Amino acid sequence: MKRIAFIEDAFTGSTLPLAKQFCKDGYIVDIYYLRNSIKEPEGTNCEYNASKDRITAIPDEQLYEIRKYIGSNNINIYLVRLMRPFESVPFLRNIAGCIMNRHLKQMAEFIDSKNYVFVNIVANYNNKRFTNIILYLKSKTILSLHEVWNHYNPSTTPSRLLHTAIKKGTDIVVFSQNSYNDILKIEGINREKVSVIPFGLFESYGSLNPTAPKEPLPQRYFLFYGYMVPYKGLSLIKEAVDILGENLQDYKIVLAGRGNDPVLQQVADDKRFVTIPRFISNTELAFLIRNAYAILCPYKTVSQSGIPQTAFVFNTPIIASDLNGFKEIINEDNGIFFKCNDAKGLADAMLRLINDNSLRNKLSDNIKAFDINHPVFNWNNIRKLYDRFMG
């Protein structure tokens, strides 16, 4: 049987549905996870810890739920534990780096021996460990980028990872037209080597059994979730809630996830907010999204986002900034836009839903037909776009 591989340290929410389609087409799919352990990567309840610095196959019993979702046993997941001690001590760090690179070379040799049709490295733009993997692999390699550059300080200078991919002539995949427009601004990029292949809904979340968080939840709430940093616009939520005042009625705002946004301190004692400032398990996230009135995405900048692809699994509409990265999947049939950085616009959008439950239900009903109405985001169609790398 033909085989393909994915190498990543996150992003299984978009990898597993694609792997499912490849398995349906008769492929064996191997996923290599560059971590010492995994704890519920996106859309799964898989947990495993590797005890040795080597490639370790996750046992079959740990893959039961994933294989049940995939509908096939032709998927394998490997942990690649890399030695990384003494990172704060320059001399010892250099020695450890040499040892890690030796492990990466051994990993590349192992992967090359499998004769994969292609190896898809899934990363963000600055993942340094993936740089040497690209260098060492002899297999047909694709670099799929979930982020194109730093949102805090966009630069046209390529990261080390991108520079290596450009120099080696690696095919690059981005997941939105917005990211494509951004990556073309980076020095040295060959547009002929860049493809736009979107991802569809993160369907594996729907196969999980939702569980309520231990924290008490309000009966009706708007939800913001994810890593909480300033560019995601939490300050706009605080301003919008202040603008709404009594118009917020008995709705509250749930903020779920870790992060260091200063707004978290400002709302810590605000009864209009419920904060869950910790790691959110996938089953808890499924519960939070399924029971939310709407999801808030007041981002100030975005390449593309996995929030709609997750929220839409549970037919939950979104209120989002009118950024191009959102507009490629959110529209007036499944969500509401407001002008970026406009707290009054966000407040007005929230008030529309608060005052019109039928609008919320209409948006939710439209999401149920998302795959039919938007075939570009159908995973079977997406999978066929990867045929271009099989020549």
mmCIF file of C-alpha atoms in Angstrom:
data_model
loop_
_atom_site.group_PDB
_atom_site.id
_atom_site.type_symbol
_atom_site.label_atom_id
_atom_site.label_comp_id
_atom_site.label_asym_id
_atom_site.label_seq_id
_atom_site.Cartn_x
_atom_site.Cartn_y
_atom_site.Cartn_z
ATOM 1 C CA MET A 1 0.000 0.000 0.000
ATOM 2 C CA LYS A 2 1.077 3.581 -0.623
ATOM 3 C CA ARG A 3 2.106 5.593 2.413
ATOM 4 C CA ILE A 4 2.210 9.269 3.318
ATOM 5 C CA ALA A 5 3.544 10.941 6.456
ATOM 6 C CA PHE A 6 2.861 14.053 8.492
ATOM 7 C CA ILE A 7 5.452 15.569 10.851
ATOM 8 C CA GLU A 8 4.159 18.099 13.370
ATOM 9 C CA ASP A 9 4.085 19.179 16.987
ATOM 10 C CA ALA A 10 0.478 20.404 16.952
ATOM 11 C CA PHE A 11 -2.378 20.996 14.482
ATOM 12 C CA THR A 12 -3.922 17.506 14.532
ATOM 13 C CA GLY A 13 -7.338 19.188 14.269
ATOM 14 C CA SER A 14 -6.630 19.789 10.587
ATOM 15 C CA THR A 15 -4.373 16.782 10.038
ATOM 16 C CA LEU A 16 -6.727 14.005 11.188
ATOM 17 C CA PRO A 17 -9.639 14.809 8.812
ATOM 18 C CA LEU A 18 -7.173 14.927 5.914
ATOM 19 C CA ALA A 19 -5.590 11.656 7.055
ATOM 20 C CA LYS A 20 -9.076 10.146 7.170
ATOM 21 C CA GLN A 21 -9.608 10.930 3.492
ATOM 22 C CA PHE A 22 -6.235 9.450 2.542
ATOM 23 C CA CYS A 23 -7.074 6.275 4.457
ATOM 24 C CA LYS A 24 -10.381 6.072 2.577
ATOM 25 C CA ASP A 25 -8.356 6.187 -0.629
ATOM 26 C CA GLY A 26 -6.264 3.221 0.490
ATOM 27 C CA TYR A 27 -3.210 4.972 1.921
ATOM 28 C CA ILE A 28 -1.385 4.176 5.130
ATOM 29 C CA VAL A 29 -0.869 7.410 7.064
ATOM 30 C CA ASP A 30 1.903 7.862 9.638
ATOM 31 C CA ILE A 31 1.958 10.936 11.894
ATOM 32 C CA TYR A 32 5.238 11.848 13.621
ATOM 33 C CA TYR A 33 4.762 14.049 16.665
ATOM 34 C CA LEU A 34 7.901 15.952 17.722
ATOM 35 C CA ARG A 35 7.293 15.974 21.438
ATOM 36 C CA ASN A 36 8.357 14.052 24.508
ATOM 37 C CA SER A 37 4.705 13.430 25.253
ATOM 38 C CA ILE A 38 1.297 14.269 23.919
ATOM 39 C CA LYS A 39 -1.749 15.264 25.899
ATOM 40 C CA GLU A 40 -4.907 15.625 23.902
ATOM 41 C CA PRO A 41 -3.666 17.208 20.696
ATOM 42 C CA GLU A 42 -6.387 19.067 18.801
ATOM 43 C CA GLY A 43 -9.570 17.067 18.449
ATOM 44 C CA THR A 44 -8.386 13.906 20.238
ATOM 45 C CA ASN A 45 -8.293 12.377 23.702
ATOM 46 C CA CYS A 46 -4.984 10.606 23.118
ATOM 47 C CA GLU A 47 -2.280 10.815 25.819
ATOM 48 C CA TYR A 48 1.119 9.164 25.796
ATOM 49 C CA ASN A 49 4.604 9.761 27.175
ATOM 50 C CA ALA A 50 7.843 8.600 25.545
ATOM 51 C CA SER A 51 10.585 7.523 27.948
ATOM 52 C CA LYS A 52 13.533 7.359 25.561
ATOM 53 C CA ASP A 53 15.099 9.658 22.986
ATOM 54 C CA ARG A 54 13.975 7.801 19.921
ATOM 55 C CA ILE A 55 11.003 7.245 17.614
ATOM 56 C CA THR A 56 8.309 5.452 19.592
ATOM 57 C CA ALA A 57 5.105 4.056 18.102
ATOM 58 C CA ILE A 58 2.085 4.923 20.243
ATOM 59 C CA PRO A 59 0.473 1.589 21.280
ATOM 60 C CA ASP A 60 -2.666 0.426 19.533
ATOM 61 C CA GLU A 61 -4.796 0.748 22.669
ATOM 62 C CA GLN A 62 -4.019 4.484 22.820
ATOM 63 C CA LEU A 63 -5.100 4.911 19.206
ATOM 64 C CA TYR A 64 -8.503 3.256 19.537
ATOM 65 C CA GLU A 65 -10.575 6.470 19.525
ATOM 66 C CA ILE A 66 -8.536 8.026 16.715
ATOM 67 C CA ARG A 67 -8.824 4.923 14.554
ATOM 68 C CA LYS A 68 -12.530 4.783 15.311
ATOM 69 C CA TYR A 69 -12.874 8.331 13.991
ATOM 70 C CA ILE A 70 -10.680 7.572 10.969
ATOM 71 C CA GLY A 71 -12.662 4.388 10.283
ATOM 72 C CA SER A 72 -9.480 2.439 9.590
ATOM 73 C CA ASN A 73 -6.466 0.928 11.322
ATOM 74 C CA ASN A 74 -4.213 2.323 8.583
ATOM 75 C CA ILE A 75 -3.091 5.238 10.715
ATOM 76 C CA ASN A 76 -0.109 5.217 13.050
ATOM 77 C CA ILE A 77 1.238 7.899 15.373
ATOM 78 C CA TYR A 78 4.859 8.116 16.483
ATOM 79 C CA LEU A 79 6.380 10.221 19.220
ATOM 80 C CA VAL A 80 9.795 11.618 18.389
ATOM 81 C CA ARG A 81 11.471 12.495 21.677
ATOM 82 C CA LEU A 82 14.413 14.861 21.181
ATOM 83 C CA MET A 83 17.108 15.554 23.730
ATOM 84 C CA ARG A 84 16.977 19.248 24.751
ATOM 85 C CA PRO A 85 18.744 19.695 28.110
ATOM 86 C CA PHE A 86 20.854 22.663 29.253
ATOM 87 C CA GLU A 87 19.219 25.092 26.828
ATOM 88 C CA SER A 88 20.167 28.035 29.078
ATOM 89 C CA VAL A 89 23.890 27.114 29.188
ATOM 90 C CA PRO A 90 25.610 28.067 25.875
ATOM 91 C CA PHE A 91 28.436 25.484 25.882
ATOM 92 C CA LEU A 92 26.262 22.611 27.039
ATOM 93 C CA ARG A 93 23.433 23.777 24.775
ATOM 94 C CA ASN A 94 25.751 23.444 21.769
ATOM 95 C CA ILE A 95 26.675 19.893 22.749
ATOM 96 C CA ALA A 96 23.011 19.015 23.276
ATOM 97 C CA GLY A 97 22.212 20.602 19.913
ATOM 98 C CA CYS A 98 24.727 18.339 18.179
ATOM 99 C CA ILE A 99 23.156 15.305 19.836
ATOM 100 C CA MET A 100 19.662 16.481 18.848
ATOM 101 C CA ASN A 101 20.758 16.967 15.249
ATOM 102 C CA ARG A 102 22.131 13.442 15.235
ATOM 103 C CA HIS A 103 18.707 12.239 16.369
ATOM 104 C CA LEU A 104 17.067 14.294 13.614
ATOM 105 C CA LYS A 105 19.349 12.718 11.012
ATOM 106 C CA GLN A 106 18.438 9.276 12.301
ATOM 107 C CA MET A 107 14.784 10.252 12.181
ATOM 108 C CA ALA A 108 15.155 11.440 8.580
ATOM 109 C CA GLU A 109 16.864 8.180 7.617
ATOM 110 C CA PHE A 110 14.052 6.215 9.267
ATOM 111 C CA ILE A 111 11.402 8.228 7.434
ATOM 112 C CA ASP A 112 13.222 8.010 4.095
ATOM 113 C CA SER A 113 13.360 4.223 4.478
ATOM 114 C CA LYS A 114 9.533 4.099 4.466
ATOM 115 C CA ASN A 115 9.351 5.271 0.829
ATOM 116 C CA TYR A 116 6.503 7.722 1.443
ATOM 117 C CA VAL A 117 4.747 9.276 -1.535
ATOM 118 C CA PHE A 118 5.337 12.549 0.301
ATOM 119 C CA VAL A 119 6.150 13.821 3.768
ATOM 120 C CA ASN A 120 4.083 16.783 4.923
ATOM 121 C CA ILE A 121 5.735 18.929 7.599
ATOM 122 C CA VAL A 122 3.049 20.950 9.391
ATOM 123 C CA ALA A 123 4.419 23.892 11.377
ATOM 124 C CA ASN A 124 4.389 27.590 12.003
ATOM 125 C CA TYR A 125 6.895 29.873 10.341
ATOM 126 C CA ASN A 126 9.583 29.905 13.053
ATOM 127 C CA ASN A 127 9.811 26.298 14.235
ATOM 128 C CA LYS A 128 13.595 25.819 14.297
ATOM 129 C CA ARG A 129 13.547 22.063 14.877
ATOM 130 C CA PHE A 130 11.732 21.508 11.601
ATOM 131 C CA THR A 131 14.457 23.397 9.767
ATOM 132 C CA ASN A 132 16.986 20.583 10.065
ATOM 133 C CA ILE A 133 14.354 17.979 9.262
ATOM 134 C CA ILE A 134 13.813 19.673 5.894
ATOM 135 C CA LEU A 135 17.577 19.694 5.369
ATOM 136 C CA TYR A 136 18.059 16.023 6.201
ATOM 137 C CA LEU A 137 15.038 14.480 4.470
ATOM 138 C CA LYS A 138 15.547 13.047 0.996
ATOM 139 C CA SER A 139 11.869 12.152 0.570
ATOM 140 C CA LYS A 140 9.453 14.351 -1.366
ATOM 141 C CA THR A 141 8.652 17.035 1.211
ATOM 142 C CA ILE A 142 5.871 19.596 1.651
ATOM 143 C CA LEU A 143 5.951 22.399 4.222
ATOM 144 C CA SER A 144 2.448 23.370 5.389
ATOM 145 C CA LEU A 145 2.438 26.665 7.300
ATOM 146 C CA HIS A 146 -0.231 27.521 9.864
ATOM 147 C CA GLU A 147 1.383 30.904 10.397
ATOM 148 C CA VAL A 148 3.317 32.902 7.821
ATOM 149 C CA TRP A 149 4.972 35.443 10.128
ATOM 150 C CA ASN A 150 4.971 37.023 13.556
ATOM 151 C CA HIS A 151 1.733 38.902 14.255
ATOM 152 C CA TYR A 152 3.527 41.226 16.673
ATOM 153 C CA ASN A 153 6.286 42.182 14.257
ATOM 154 C CA PRO A 154 5.622 41.173 10.633
ATOM 155 C CA SER A 155 8.807 41.030 8.582
ATOM 156 C CA THR A 156 9.622 40.369 4.960
ATOM 157 C CA THR A 157 12.800 38.562 6.060
ATOM 158 C CA PRO A 158 12.175 34.799 6.025
ATOM 159 C CA SER A 159 12.515 32.816 9.226
ATOM 160 C CA ARG A 160 15.237 30.200 9.327
ATOM 161 C CA LEU A 161 12.664 27.536 8.519
ATOM 162 C CA LEU A 162 11.310 29.444 5.528
ATOM 163 C CA HIS A 163 14.805 30.338 4.319
ATOM 164 C CA THR A 164 15.741 26.648 4.335
ATOM 165 C CA ALA A 165 12.564 25.666 2.500
ATOM 166 C CA ILE A 166 13.130 28.376 -0.112
ATOM 167 C CA LYS A 167 16.755 27.372 -0.624
ATOM 168 C CA LYS A 168 15.901 23.679 -0.969
ATOM 169 C CA GLY A 169 12.975 24.357 -3.313
ATOM 170 C CA THR A 170 10.438 22.748 -0.985
ATOM 171 C CA ASP A 171 6.773 22.958 -1.935
ATOM 172 C CA ILE A 172 4.912 25.202 0.513
ATOM 173 C CA VAL A 173 1.222 25.006 1.419
ATOM 174 C CA VAL A 174 -0.702 27.807 3.100
ATOM 175 C CA PHE A 175 -4.307 27.472 4.222
ATOM 176 C CA SER A 176 -5.874 30.741 3.109
ATOM 177 C CA GLN A 177 -5.663 33.276 0.324
ATOM 178 C CA ASN A 178 -4.822 35.827 2.992
ATOM 179 C CA SER A 179 -1.768 33.805 4.019
ATOM 180 C CA TYR A 180 -0.822 33.426 0.357
ATOM 181 C CA ASN A 181 -0.877 37.207 -0.095
ATOM 182 C CA ASP A 182 1.271 37.581 3.025
ATOM 183 C CA ILE A 183 3.869 34.958 2.111
ATOM 184 C CA LEU A 184 4.438 36.530 -1.298
ATOM 185 C CA LYS A 185 5.794 39.574 0.553
ATOM 186 C CA ILE A 186 8.615 37.512 2.046
ATOM 187 C CA GLU A 187 12.001 37.850 0.392
ATOM 188 C CA GLY A 188 12.982 35.009 -1.931
ATOM 189 C CA ILE A 189 9.597 33.304 -2.133
ATOM 190 C CA ASN A 190 8.887 31.612 -5.453
ATOM 191 C CA ARG A 191 5.151 31.863 -6.027
ATOM 192 C CA GLU A 192 5.314 28.756 -8.239
ATOM 193 C CA LYS A 193 6.261 26.719 -5.145
ATOM 194 C CA VAL A 194 3.372 28.006 -3.006
ATOM 195 C CA SER A 195 -0.104 26.453 -3.050
ATOM 196 C CA VAL A 196 -3.290 27.481 -1.263
ATOM 197 C CA ILE A 197 -5.058 24.420 0.116
ATOM 198 C CA PRO A 198 -7.689 25.253 2.763
ATOM 199 C CA PHE A 199 -8.633 23.061 5.643
ATOM 200 C CA GLY A 200 -12.210 22.048 6.337
ATOM 201 C CA LEU A 201 -14.018 21.605 9.630
ATOM 202 C CA PHE A 202 -12.090 19.969 12.467
ATOM 203 C CA GLU A 203 -14.504 17.056 12.457
ATOM 204 C CA SER A 204 -12.762 14.886 15.035
ATOM 205 C CA TYR A 205 -14.042 17.213 17.771
ATOM 206 C CA GLY A 206 -17.522 15.974 16.951
ATOM 207 C CA SER A 207 -16.517 12.409 17.794
ATOM 208 C CA LEU A 208 -15.609 13.347 21.374
ATOM 209 C CA ASN A 209 -17.889 13.012 24.380
ATOM 210 C CA PRO A 210 -18.281 16.584 25.704
ATOM 211 C CA THR A 211 -17.631 17.065 29.429
ATOM 212 C CA ALA A 212 -18.469 20.159 31.470
ATOM 213 C CA PRO A 213 -15.605 22.084 33.067
ATOM 214 C CA LYS A 214 -15.396 22.001 36.867
ATOM 215 C CA GLU A 215 -15.952 25.763 36.950
ATOM 216 C CA PRO A 216 -19.640 26.822 37.180
ATOM 217 C CA LEU A 217 -20.899 28.141 33.855
ATOM 218 C CA PRO A 218 -23.609 30.736 33.253
ATOM 219 C CA GLN A 219 -26.788 29.606 31.567
ATOM 220 C CA ARG A 220 -26.224 31.885 28.590
ATOM 221 C CA TYR A 221 -22.812 33.051 27.455
ATOM 222 C CA PHE A 222 -20.610 34.290 24.637
ATOM 223 C CA LEU A 223 -17.346 32.364 24.419
ATOM 224 C CA PHE A 224 -13.778 33.375 23.682
ATOM 225 C CA TYR A 225 -11.280 30.533 23.758
ATOM 226 C CA GLY A 226 -7.664 29.884 22.856
ATOM 227 C CA TYR A 227 -4.304 31.311 23.838
ATOM 228 C CA MET A 228 -4.957 34.798 25.205
ATOM 229 C CA VAL A 229 -2.565 37.378 23.804
ATOM 230 C CA PRO A 230 -3.205 41.054 22.896
ATOM 231 C CA TYR A 231 -3.523 40.648 19.109
ATOM 232 C CA LYS A 232 -6.614 38.491 19.629
ATOM 233 C CA GLY A 233 -8.580 41.495 20.861
ATOM 234 C CA LEU A 234 -9.705 40.664 24.395
ATOM 235 C CA SER A 235 -9.526 44.385 25.182
ATOM 236 C CA LEU A 236 -12.296 44.925 22.624
ATOM 237 C CA ILE A 237 -14.503 42.425 24.440
ATOM 238 C CA LYS A 238 -14.027 44.321 27.708
ATOM 239 C CA GLU A 239 -14.869 47.624 25.988
ATOM 240 C CA ALA A 240 -17.910 46.111 24.239
ATOM 241 C CA VAL A 241 -19.272 44.737 27.508
ATOM 242 C CA ASP A 242 -18.868 48.173 29.109
ATOM 243 C CA ILE A 243 -20.726 49.742 26.170
ATOM 244 C CA LEU A 244 -23.555 47.209 26.386
ATOM 245 C CA GLY A 245 -24.127 47.802 30.084
ATOM 246 C CA GLU A 246 -27.583 46.549 31.053
ATOM 247 C CA ASN A 247 -28.225 45.531 27.441
ATOM 248 C CA LEU A 248 -25.998 42.519 28.086
ATOM 249 C CA GLN A 249 -28.968 41.254 30.136
ATOM 250 C CA ASP A 250 -28.158 37.953 31.812
ATOM 251 C CA TYR A 251 -25.545 36.934 29.227
ATOM 252 C CA LYS A 252 -21.974 36.589 30.415
ATOM 253 C CA ILE A 253 -18.607 36.269 28.726
ATOM 254 C CA VAL A 254 -16.617 33.068 29.200
ATOM 255 C CA LEU A 255 -12.864 33.354 28.573
ATOM 256 C CA ALA A 256 -11.294 29.902 28.361
ATOM 257 C CA GLY A 257 -7.602 29.155 27.940
ATOM 258 C CA ARG A 258 -4.143 30.167 29.037
ATOM 259 C CA GLY A 259 -2.328 33.378 28.230
ATOM 260 C CA ASN A 260 -0.900 36.620 29.533
ATOM 261 C CA ASP A 261 -3.190 39.298 28.134
ATOM 262 C CA PRO A 262 -3.384 42.173 30.696
ATOM 263 C CA VAL A 263 -7.165 42.243 30.223
ATOM 264 C CA LEU A 264 -7.397 39.023 32.237
ATOM 265 C CA GLN A 265 -6.395 40.976 35.351
ATOM 266 C CA GLN A 266 -8.933 43.710 34.588
ATOM 267 C CA VAL A 267 -11.860 41.265 34.437
ATOM 268 C CA ALA A 268 -10.743 38.961 37.248
ATOM 269 C CA ASP A 269 -13.379 40.340 39.675
ATOM 270 C CA ASP A 270 -15.916 41.393 37.040
ATOM 271 C CA LYS A 271 -19.098 39.331 37.502
ATOM 272 C CA ARG A 272 -19.943 39.755 33.831
ATOM 273 C CA PHE A 273 -16.976 37.518 33.009
ATOM 274 C CA VAL A 274 -16.190 33.904 33.809
ATOM 275 C CA THR A 275 -12.534 33.051 33.318
ATOM 276 C CA ILE A 276 -11.117 29.549 33.009
ATOM 277 C CA PRO A 277 -7.383 30.407 32.878
ATOM 278 C CA ARG A 278 -5.915 26.964 32.341
ATOM 279 C CA PHE A 279 -5.421 24.183 29.844
ATOM 280 C CA ILE A 280 -8.831 23.283 28.413
ATOM 281 C CA SER A 281 -9.238 19.633 27.515
ATOM 282 C CA ASN A 282 -10.731 18.805 24.135
ATOM 283 C CA THR A 283 -13.856 17.315 25.705
ATOM 284 C CA GLU A 284 -14.308 20.479 27.798
ATOM 285 C CA LEU A 285 -13.823 22.632 24.727
ATOM 286 C CA ALA A 286 -16.460 20.612 22.886
ATOM 287 C CA PHE A 287 -18.875 21.273 25.764
ATOM 288 C CA LEU A 288 -18.084 24.982 25.918
ATOM 289 C CA ILE A 289 -18.547 25.516 22.180
ATOM 290 C CA ARG A 290 -21.669 23.382 21.898
ATOM 291 C CA ASN A 291 -23.404 25.331 24.687
ATOM 292 C CA ALA A 292 -22.193 28.831 23.763
ATOM 293 C CA TYR A 293 -24.651 31.339 22.321
ATOM 294 C CA ALA A 294 -21.924 32.527 19.958
ATOM 295 C CA ILE A 295 -18.132 32.592 19.659
ATOM 296 C CA LEU A 296 -16.255 35.901 19.798
ATOM 297 C CA CYS A 297 -13.248 36.429 17.503
ATOM 298 C CA PRO A 298 -12.317 40.123 17.850
ATOM 299 C CA TYR A 299 -8.798 39.567 16.491
ATOM 300 C CA LYS A 300 -6.741 42.581 15.434
ATOM 301 C CA THR A 301 -4.747 40.540 12.909
ATOM 302 C CA VAL A 302 -5.015 36.988 11.593
ATOM 303 C CA SER A 303 -3.526 34.780 8.871
ATOM 304 C CA GLN A 304 -6.180 32.110 9.078
ATOM 305 C CA SER A 305 -7.893 30.643 12.099
ATOM 306 C CA GLY A 306 -9.012 27.225 13.290
ATOM 307 C CA ILE A 307 -11.749 28.781 15.447
ATOM 308 C CA PRO A 308 -14.484 28.690 12.752
ATOM 309 C CA GLN A 309 -13.471 25.163 11.718
ATOM 310 C CA THR A 310 -13.987 24.028 15.307
ATOM 311 C CA ALA A 311 -17.052 26.103 16.212
ATOM 312 C CA PHE A 312 -18.926 25.064 13.074
ATOM 313 C CA VAL A 313 -18.619 21.393 14.053
ATOM 314 C CA PHE A 314 -21.145 22.272 16.788
ATOM 315 C CA ASN A 315 -23.227 24.630 14.619
ATOM 316 C CA THR A 316 -22.242 27.601 16.774
ATOM 317 C CA PRO A 317 -22.166 30.984 15.000
ATOM 318 C CA ILE A 318 -19.294 33.465 15.259
ATOM 319 C CA ILE A 319 -18.953 37.211 15.709
ATOM 320 C CA ALA A 320 -15.635 38.164 14.117
ATOM 321 C CA SER A 321 -13.500 41.109 13.034
ATOM 322 C CA ASP A 322 -13.840 41.817 9.313
ATOM 323 C CA LEU A 323 -10.366 40.497 8.519
ATOM 324 C CA ASN A 324 -9.641 38.690 5.267
ATOM 325 C CA GLY A 325 -8.459 35.586 7.107
ATOM 326 C CA PHE A 326 -11.934 35.210 8.626
ATOM 327 C CA LYS A 327 -13.877 36.248 5.545
ATOM 328 C CA GLU A 328 -12.731 33.192 3.627
ATOM 329 C CA ILE A 329 -14.875 30.905 5.803
ATOM 330 C CA ILE A 330 -17.256 33.159 7.763
ATOM 331 C CA ASN A 331 -19.994 35.029 5.929
ATOM 332 C CA GLU A 332 -23.393 36.578 6.633
ATOM 333 C CA ASP A 333 -25.015 33.133 6.472
ATOM 334 C CA ASN A 334 -23.057 31.710 9.394
ATOM 335 C CA GLY A 335 -21.804 34.683 11.411
ATOM 336 C CA ILE A 336 -21.661 38.422 11.957
ATOM 337 C CA PHE A 337 -18.784 40.758 11.144
ATOM 338 C CA PHE A 338 -17.849 44.026 12.780
ATOM 339 C CA LYS A 339 -15.144 46.506 11.816
ATOM 340 C CA CYS A 340 -11.741 45.495 13.130
ATOM 341 C CA ASN A 341 -10.718 47.358 16.331
ATOM 342 C CA ASP A 342 -14.235 48.795 16.700
ATOM 343 C CA ALA A 343 -15.546 47.981 20.191
ATOM 344 C CA LYS A 344 -18.874 49.716 19.462
ATOM 345 C CA GLY A 345 -19.254 47.535 16.355
ATOM 346 C CA LEU A 346 -18.620 44.412 18.448
ATOM 347 C CA ALA A 347 -21.166 45.556 21.027
ATOM 348 C CA ASP A 348 -23.757 46.168 18.280
ATOM 349 C CA ALA A 349 -23.136 42.708 16.789
ATOM 350 C CA MET A 350 -23.578 41.052 20.188
ATOM 351 C CA LEU A 351 -26.762 43.054 20.794
ATOM 352 C CA ARG A 352 -28.203 41.893 17.454
ATOM 353 C CA LEU A 353 -27.983 38.302 18.607
ATOM 354 C CA ILE A 354 -29.148 39.062 22.144
ATOM 355 C CA ASN A 355 -32.280 40.765 20.812
ATOM 356 C CA ASP A 356 -32.973 38.293 18.000
ATOM 357 C CA ASN A 357 -32.753 34.640 18.979
ATOM 358 C CA SER A 358 -34.290 33.693 15.625
ATOM 359 C CA LEU A 359 -31.241 35.205 13.882
ATOM 360 C CA ARG A 360 -28.965 33.074 16.017
ATOM 361 C CA ASN A 361 -30.994 29.971 15.119
ATOM 362 C CA LYS A 362 -30.932 30.877 11.425
ATOM 363 C CA LEU A 363 -27.140 31.178 11.470
ATOM 364 C CA SER A 364 -26.865 27.852 13.285
ATOM 365 C CA ASP A 365 -29.152 26.139 10.776
ATOM 366 C CA ASN A 366 -27.077 27.459 7.883
ATOM 367 C CA ILE A 367 -23.908 26.059 9.454
ATOM 368 C CA LYS A 368 -25.451 22.589 9.396
ATOM 369 C CA ALA A 369 -25.280 22.717 5.594
ATOM 370 C CA PHE A 370 -21.791 24.197 5.525
ATOM 371 C CA ASP A 371 -20.150 21.347 3.608
ATOM 372 C CA ILE A 372 -22.879 21.391 0.970
ATOM 373 C CA ASN A 373 -22.899 25.158 0.546
ATOM 374 C CA HIS A 374 -19.089 25.454 0.584
ATOM 375 C CA PRO A 375 -17.611 22.441 -1.261
ATOM 376 C CA VAL A 376 -14.166 24.076 -1.259
ATOM 377 C CA PHE A 377 -14.030 23.150 2.445
ATOM 378 C CA ASN A 378 -15.143 19.550 1.904
ATOM 379 C CA TRP A 379 -12.311 17.256 3.018
ATOM 380 C CA ASN A 380 -12.733 14.897 0.086
ATOM 381 C CA ASN A 381 -12.231 17.802 -2.317
ATOM 382 C CA ILE A 382 -9.323 19.102 -0.236
ATOM 383 C CA ARG A 383 -7.616 15.729 -0.278
ATOM 384 C CA LYS A 384 -7.680 15.698 -4.100
ATOM 385 C CA LEU A 385 -5.696 18.948 -4.185
ATOM 386 C CA TYR A 386 -2.703 17.050 -2.781
ATOM 387 C CA ASP A 387 -2.524 14.969 -5.959
ATOM 388 C CA ARG A 388 -0.412 17.796 -7.404
ATOM 389 C CA PHE A 389 2.469 16.623 -5.182
ATOM 390 C CA MET A 390 2.366 13.021 -6.359
ATOM 391 C CA GLY A 391 3.754 13.366 -9.858
#
